[in-house]
Amino acid sequence: LYNQSCEEDLHLQSGPSFCCTLDNVPLISKCGTLPPESCFFSLICSTGSFMVVVIVLLRYAHVIEKHQNCVLNTASLSTGWICAAGLMMVGNFQVDNAKVLHYVGAGISFPSSMLFVCLQSALTYRLAKTQGEYYVAHLRLCMTLLAFVGLVLSGVFFCQESFVLQHASAIFEWVFCIIIMLFYGTFAFEFAGMSGDTMAVLARGGSLGPAGRELKLETLVGMGGQPHPHQPETMSI
């Protein structure tokens, strides 16, 4: 057990740092406070923040190409980018050096990431047409529920002074983050069918009103190999 890893009891320890105290609970933030771990922690969080921005943008463009823009899609884009900003703060302001900014970043990234997966789960169900797409939607819903439970329990236990509950909080925090990363991995199902036309829809204003929706139809027809120089306005969605 973690307590048994200490070479001597807490009341016999002396020095600037102590083993098996609340300050030594293996929370994610605590694992990246001292160099060289802090360097890798900042690098991983910064890289992860950039990847979140890219993945969220690709998903946003993919939804526009496949269906049309909607409130859920726009909200997911905004929420994902807010999560990326919070993750950047978490990684570059270590908890032992800038506690307030670190907790502000955590307070942004954790709830926004939870909201993002909720929105994406709802969006997946809304766009699902085939049996395989419904399987992906069911998978994301299960992961969303598990992530929600992990986040709630981590937050509740984190506020307690109990040494055991603090460790439980750390465990659920790790579980939550792993589930969120696996959730992002499920976008591989959609991204496998993406092409240059996906980003072209976004770059050419695919999310803007009737004109953007007409462009979406032109793109879908173009993917079928049939030229379509003009789309009648009556066919716009």
Coordinates of C-alpha atoms in Angstrom, one line a residue:
L1 CA 0.0 0.0 0.0
Y2 CA 1.0 3.6 -0.4
N3 CA 1.3 4.2 3.3
Q4 CA 3.7 1.3 3.6
S5 CA 6.1 2.8 1.1
C6 CA 7.3 5.2 3.7
E7 CA 10.5 4.1 5.4
E8 CA 9.4 5.6 8.8
D9 CA 6.3 6.7 10.5
L10 CA 5.0 10.2 9.9
H11 CA 5.6 11.4 13.5
L12 CA 9.3 10.3 13.3
Q13 CA 10.0 12.1 10.0
S14 CA 11.9 15.4 9.9
G15 CA 12.9 17.7 7.1
P16 CA 11.4 20.0 4.6
S17 CA 9.2 17.3 3.0
F18 CA 7.3 14.5 4.6
C19 CA 6.0 11.1 3.2
C20 CA 2.4 10.1 3.3
T21 CA 0.8 13.5 3.9
L22 CA -2.0 15.2 2.0
D23 CA 0.7 17.1 0.0
N24 CA 2.0 13.8 -1.3
V25 CA -1.2 12.4 -2.7
P26 CA -0.5 11.4 -6.3
L27 CA -2.9 13.8 -8.1
I28 CA -2.1 14.5 -11.7
S29 CA -0.9 18.0 -10.9
K30 CA 1.4 16.7 -8.1
C31 CA 3.1 14.4 -10.5
G32 CA 4.3 17.3 -12.5
T33 CA 5.5 19.9 -10.0
L34 CA 9.2 19.3 -9.8
P35 CA 11.8 19.2 -12.6
P36 CA 12.3 17.2 -14.8
E37 CA 8.7 16.0 -14.5
S38 CA 7.3 19.5 -14.6
C39 CA 9.0 20.0 -18.0
F40 CA 7.4 17.0 -19.5
F41 CA 4.1 17.9 -17.8
S42 CA 4.1 21.3 -19.5
L43 CA 5.1 19.8 -22.8
I44 CA 2.4 17.1 -22.7
C45 CA -0.3 19.6 -21.7
S46 CA 0.7 22.1 -24.3
T47 CA 0.8 19.5 -27.0
G48 CA -2.5 18.1 -25.8
S49 CA -4.1 21.5 -25.9
F50 CA -3.0 22.0 -29.5
M51 CA -4.4 18.5 -30.4
V52 CA -7.7 19.3 -28.7
V53 CA -8.0 22.5 -30.9
V54 CA -7.3 20.5 -34.1
I55 CA -9.5 17.6 -33.2
V56 CA -12.4 19.8 -32.2
L57 CA -12.1 21.9 -35.4
L58 CA -12.0 18.7 -37.6
R59 CA -15.0 17.4 -35.9
Y60 CA -16.8 20.7 -36.4
A61 CA -16.0 20.6 -40.1
H62 CA -17.0 17.0 -40.4
V63 CA -20.4 17.6 -38.9
I64 CA -21.0 20.5 -41.3
E65 CA -20.0 18.3 -44.3
K66 CA -22.1 15.4 -43.2
H67 CA -25.3 17.2 -42.1
Q68 CA -25.4 20.9 -41.4
N69 CA -24.3 23.3 -38.8
C70 CA -26.4 23.3 -35.6
V71 CA -26.3 24.7 -32.1
L72 CA -24.8 21.5 -30.7
N73 CA -22.0 21.6 -33.2
T74 CA -21.2 25.3 -32.5
A75 CA -21.4 24.8 -28.7
S76 CA -19.1 21.8 -29.0
L77 CA -16.5 23.9 -30.9
S78 CA -16.6 26.6 -28.3
T79 CA -16.5 24.2 -25.4
G80 CA -13.6 22.3 -26.8
W81 CA -11.5 25.4 -27.3
I82 CA -12.3 26.6 -23.8
C83 CA -11.1 23.2 -22.6
A84 CA -7.9 23.6 -24.6
A85 CA -7.3 27.0 -23.0
G86 CA -7.8 25.6 -19.5
L87 CA -5.4 22.7 -20.3
M88 CA -2.8 25.1 -21.4
M89 CA -3.0 27.0 -18.0
V90 CA -2.9 23.7 -16.0
G91 CA 0.3 22.6 -17.8
N92 CA 2.2 25.8 -17.6
F93 CA 1.3 27.0 -14.1
Q94 CA 2.3 24.2 -11.7
V95 CA 0.2 23.8 -8.6
D96 CA 3.2 24.4 -6.2
N97 CA 4.3 27.6 -8.1
A98 CA 1.1 29.3 -9.1
K99 CA -1.7 27.5 -7.3
V100 CA -4.4 30.0 -8.1
L101 CA -3.8 30.1 -11.8
H102 CA -3.4 26.3 -11.8
Y103 CA -6.8 25.8 -10.1
V104 CA -8.4 28.3 -12.4
G105 CA -7.1 26.3 -15.4
A106 CA -8.3 23.1 -13.8
G107 CA -11.7 24.6 -13.1
I108 CA -12.0 25.5 -16.7
S109 CA -10.7 22.4 -18.3
F110 CA -12.4 19.7 -16.3
P111 CA -16.0 21.0 -16.5
S112 CA -15.6 22.1 -20.1
S113 CA -14.2 18.7 -21.2
M114 CA -17.2 17.0 -19.4
L115 CA -19.6 19.3 -21.2
F116 CA -17.8 18.7 -24.5
V117 CA -18.2 14.9 -24.3
C118 CA -21.9 15.4 -23.4
L119 CA -22.5 17.6 -26.4
Q120 CA -20.6 15.2 -28.7
S121 CA -22.6 12.2 -27.4
A122 CA -25.9 14.0 -28.1
L123 CA -24.6 15.1 -31.5
T124 CA -23.5 11.6 -32.4
Y125 CA -27.0 10.3 -31.7
R126 CA -28.5 13.1 -33.7
L127 CA -26.4 12.3 -36.8
A128 CA -26.4 8.5 -36.6
K129 CA -28.0 6.7 -39.5
T130 CA -26.4 3.3 -39.7
Q131 CA -26.1 0.6 -37.1
G132 CA -22.4 1.2 -36.8
E133 CA -22.9 4.9 -36.0
Y134 CA -25.4 4.0 -33.3
Y135 CA -22.8 1.6 -31.8
V136 CA -20.4 4.5 -31.6
A137 CA -23.1 6.7 -30.1
H138 CA -23.8 4.0 -27.4
L139 CA -20.1 3.7 -26.7
R140 CA -19.7 7.5 -26.3
L141 CA -22.7 7.6 -24.0
C142 CA -21.3 4.9 -21.7
M143 CA -17.9 6.7 -21.6
T144 CA -19.7 10.0 -20.9
L145 CA -21.6 8.5 -17.9
L146 CA -18.4 7.0 -16.6
A147 CA -16.5 10.2 -17.0
F148 CA -19.3 12.1 -15.2
V149 CA -19.2 9.7 -12.2
G150 CA -15.4 10.0 -12.1
L151 CA -15.5 13.8 -12.2
V152 CA -18.1 14.1 -9.5
L153 CA -16.5 11.6 -7.1
S154 CA -13.1 13.2 -7.7
G155 CA -14.4 16.6 -6.8
V156 CA -16.3 15.4 -3.8
F157 CA -13.4 13.5 -2.3
F158 CA -10.9 16.2 -3.1
C159 CA -12.7 18.6 -0.7
Q160 CA -12.3 16.1 2.2
E161 CA -9.4 16.1 4.6
S162 CA -9.3 12.3 4.9
F163 CA -6.1 10.8 3.6
V164 CA -8.0 7.8 2.2
L165 CA -10.6 10.0 0.4
Q166 CA -7.8 12.2 -1.1
H167 CA -6.3 9.1 -2.6
A168 CA -9.7 8.0 -3.9
S169 CA -10.0 11.5 -5.5
A170 CA -6.6 11.0 -7.2
I171 CA -7.8 7.6 -8.6
F172 CA -11.0 9.0 -10.0
E173 CA -9.1 12.0 -11.4
W174 CA -6.9 9.7 -13.4
V175 CA -9.8 7.6 -14.4
F176 CA -11.7 10.7 -15.7
C177 CA -8.7 11.9 -17.7
I178 CA -8.1 8.5 -19.3
I179 CA -11.8 8.2 -20.3
I180 CA -11.7 11.6 -21.8
M181 CA -8.6 10.7 -23.9
L182 CA -10.3 7.5 -25.0
F183 CA -13.3 9.5 -26.0
Y184 CA -11.2 11.7 -28.3
G185 CA -9.9 8.5 -29.7
T186 CA -13.3 7.4 -30.9
F187 CA -13.3 10.3 -33.4
A188 CA -11.1 8.0 -35.5
F189 CA -14.4 6.4 -36.7
E190 CA -15.5 9.6 -38.3
F191 CA -12.1 11.0 -39.3
A192 CA -11.3 7.8 -41.3
G193 CA -13.6 9.0 -44.0
M194 CA -12.5 12.6 -44.1
S195 CA -10.9 14.2 -47.2
G196 CA -9.8 17.6 -48.3
D197 CA -13.4 18.5 -49.0
T198 CA -14.1 18.5 -45.3
M199 CA -11.8 21.4 -44.6
A200 CA -12.9 23.1 -47.8
V201 CA -16.4 23.3 -46.5
L202 CA -15.2 25.0 -43.4
A203 CA -12.7 27.3 -45.2
R204 CA -15.3 28.4 -47.8
G205 CA -17.9 29.3 -45.2
G206 CA -19.8 26.1 -44.9
S207 CA -21.4 27.1 -41.6
L208 CA -22.9 30.4 -42.8
G209 CA -26.6 30.4 -43.6
P210 CA -28.3 29.1 -46.7
A211 CA -25.2 29.6 -48.9
G212 CA -23.1 27.4 -46.6
R213 CA -25.8 24.7 -46.7
E214 CA -25.9 24.8 -50.5
L215 CA -22.1 24.4 -50.5
K216 CA -22.5 21.4 -48.3
L217 CA -24.9 19.8 -50.8
E218 CA -22.5 20.6 -53.6
T219 CA -19.7 19.0 -51.7
L220 CA -21.7 15.8 -51.0
V221 CA -22.6 15.6 -54.7
G222 CA -19.0 16.1 -55.6
M223 CA -17.9 13.3 -53.4
G224 CA -20.3 11.0 -55.4
G225 CA -18.3 11.8 -58.6
Q226 CA -21.1 13.9 -60.3
P227 CA -20.3 17.5 -61.3
H228 CA -22.9 19.9 -60.1
P229 CA -22.2 23.5 -61.2
H230 CA -25.3 25.0 -59.7
Q231 CA -27.6 23.9 -56.8
P232 CA -31.1 25.2 -56.9
E233 CA -32.2 27.2 -53.9
T234 CA -35.1 24.9 -53.3
M235 CA -32.8 22.0 -52.5
S236 CA -30.9 23.8 -49.7
I237 CA -31.5 22.3 -46.3

